[in-house]
Amino acid sequence: MPHTVKRSWLMLWVFAVSSVTATHAIAEEIVVEEAVPAMPQTVEESPFASEREAVIWRQDELKELERLLRQLRFDLVNNQDARGAAPRLATLKEQATQAHFLPAFIVGTHGRGSDARPEIWEEWEDFAAGFTDLEQKVIVLIEAAEQEDYRAATRAFSDVGLSCKSCHRAYRYN
């Protein structure tokens, strides 16, 4: 009888280990790398009528995002009001994305009238990855707010700010 129990336990362990390994292998096959959005080469490849319009739009949108973050800091950090912050968090989730901003970064829209550095287009994948990082940090912020965990929301809010600053240091003049 002891051999039977020992063998059963061993077989169960082998089955569990092989199942975990198989599941891990399947999961690796399922994981698909997200493609970096295409760099808009011309105005025709973007939703804008002109390069100038794209520059003005992205500057206005980024300023609006900054205002939104200031309001959220007040809501979440100062007032600890997750319910009051909910509509602004939804707006942040929608707007702080690659899909929202990258079409406005048409090749050559740096220089006069723009704070954008040419490295944006030289390092497109890294630049786009900055928005992916921002999106992930925004999700953490939203989850903390939904749980009304204001300490975690404060940390997440700080991480969102650091994500913005790291991109600005690398890709923006001033």
C-alpha positions in Angstrom: 0.0 0.0 0.0 2.7 2.6 0.8 4.2 2.0 -2.8 0.8 2.7 -4.3 0.4 6.0 -2.4 4.0 7.0 -3.2 3.5 6.2 -6.9 0.2 8.0 -7.0 1.7 11.1 -5.5 4.7 10.9 -7.9 2.4 10.5 -10.9 0.3 13.4 -9.7 3.4 15.6 -9.3 4.7 14.6 -12.8 1.3 15.3 -14.3 1.1 18.7 -12.5 4.6 19.7 -13.6 4.1 18.6 -17.2 0.7 20.4 -17.3 2.3 23.7 -16.0 5.1 23.3 -18.6 2.6 22.6 -21.4 0.4 25.5 -20.3 3.5 27.8 -20.2 4.5 26.7 -23.7 1.0 27.3 -25.0 0.9 30.7 -23.4 4.2 31.6 -25.0 2.8 30.7 -28.4 -0.4 32.7 -27.8 1.5 35.8 -26.7 1.7 38.1 -29.8 3.9 41.1 -29.7 2.1 44.3 -30.2 3.2 45.9 -33.4 4.5 49.4 -33.2 2.1 51.7 -35.0 3.3 52.9 -38.4 5.1 56.2 -38.4 3.1 58.6 -40.5 5.3 59.6 -43.4 3.1 62.3 -44.9 0.1 64.3 -44.1 -2.0 62.1 -46.4 -1.2 59.1 -44.0 -2.6 61.1 -41.1 -6.0 62.5 -40.1 -4.6 66.1 -40.4 -4.9 68.6 -43.2 -1.4 69.9 -42.8 1.8 69.3 -40.8 1.2 72.6 -38.9 -2.3 71.4 -37.9 -0.8 68.2 -36.6 1.8 70.1 -34.5 -0.8 72.5 -33.1 -3.2 69.6 -32.3 -0.6 67.5 -30.5 0.7 70.5 -28.5 -2.9 71.4 -27.5 -3.7 67.8 -26.6 -0.6 67.3 -24.5 -1.4 70.6 -22.6 -4.9 69.3 -22.1 -3.5 66.0 -20.8 -1.3 68.0 -18.4 -4.4 69.9 -17.1 -6.2 66.7 -16.7 -3.4 65.2 -14.6 -3.4 68.3 -12.4 -7.1 67.9 -11.8 -6.7 64.2 -11.1 -3.9 65.0 -8.6 -6.3 67.2 -6.8 -9.1 64.6 -6.9 -7.1 61.6 -5.9 -4.2 62.9 -3.8 -5.6 66.0 -2.1 -9.3 65.1 -1.8 -9.1 61.3 -2.0 -12.3 61.3 -4.1 -12.2 58.4 -6.5 -15.8 58.8 -7.5 -15.3 62.4 -8.4 -12.2 61.4 -10.4 -13.9 58.7 -12.3 -14.9 60.7 -15.4 -11.4 62.3 -15.7 -9.8 58.8 -15.3 -11.9 57.6 -18.2 -10.8 60.5 -20.3 -7.2 59.9 -19.3 -7.5 56.2 -20.3 -8.9 57.1 -23.6 -6.4 59.9 -24.5 -3.1 58.9 -22.9 -2.5 56.3 -25.7 -0.4 55.6 -28.7 -3.5 55.5 -30.9 -4.5 59.0 -29.8 -1.1 60.7 -30.2 1.2 59.0 -32.6 -0.8 59.9 -35.8 0.1 63.5 -35.1 3.8 62.8 -35.2 4.3 63.0 -38.9 7.9 62.7 -40.1 9.5 66.1 -40.3 7.2 67.9 -37.9 10.0 69.1 -35.7 11.8 72.3 -35.8 10.3 75.8 -35.9 7.0 76.0 -34.0 7.5 72.5 -32.5 9.1 71.3 -29.3 9.7 67.9 -30.8 13.2 66.6 -31.3 14.2 64.8 -34.5 15.1 61.8 -32.3 11.4 60.9 -32.2 11.5 59.6 -35.8 15.1 58.2 -35.5 14.0 56.2 -32.5 10.3 55.6 -33.4 10.0 52.2 -31.6 11.4 53.6 -28.4 9.2 56.7 -28.7 6.1 54.6 -29.2 7.2 52.4 -26.3 7.0 55.4 -24.1 3.3 55.7 -24.8 2.9 52.0 -24.0 4.6 52.6 -20.7 2.2 55.5 -20.1 -0.8 53.4 -20.9 0.3 50.7 -18.4 0.9 53.2 -15.7 -2.5 54.8 -16.3 -4.2 51.4 -15.9 -2.4 50.9 -12.5 -3.6 54.4 -11.5 -7.2 53.6 -12.5 -7.1 50.3 -10.6 -5.9 51.9 -7.4 -8.5 54.6 -7.7 -11.3 52.0 -8.3 -10.2 50.2 -5.1 -10.0 53.6 -3.3 -6.5 52.8 -2.3 -5.2 56.3 -2.1 -1.6 55.4 -1.2 -1.4 53.2 -4.2 -3.1 55.9 -6.3 -0.5 58.4 -5.1 2.4 56.1 -6.1 0.7 55.3 -9.4 0.1 59.0 -10.1 3.8 59.7 -9.5 4.7 56.8 -11.9 2.5 58.4 -14.6 4.3 61.7 -14.1 7.7 60.0 -14.3 6.7 58.3 -17.5 5.8 61.7 -19.0 9.0 63.3 -17.8 11.2 60.5 -19.1 9.7 60.9 -22.6 9.9 64.7 -22.5 13.6 64.6 -21.5 14.4 62.4 -24.5 12.1 63.7 -27.1 11.2 67.3 -26.3 13.1 70.6 -26.3 12.8 72.8 -23.1 
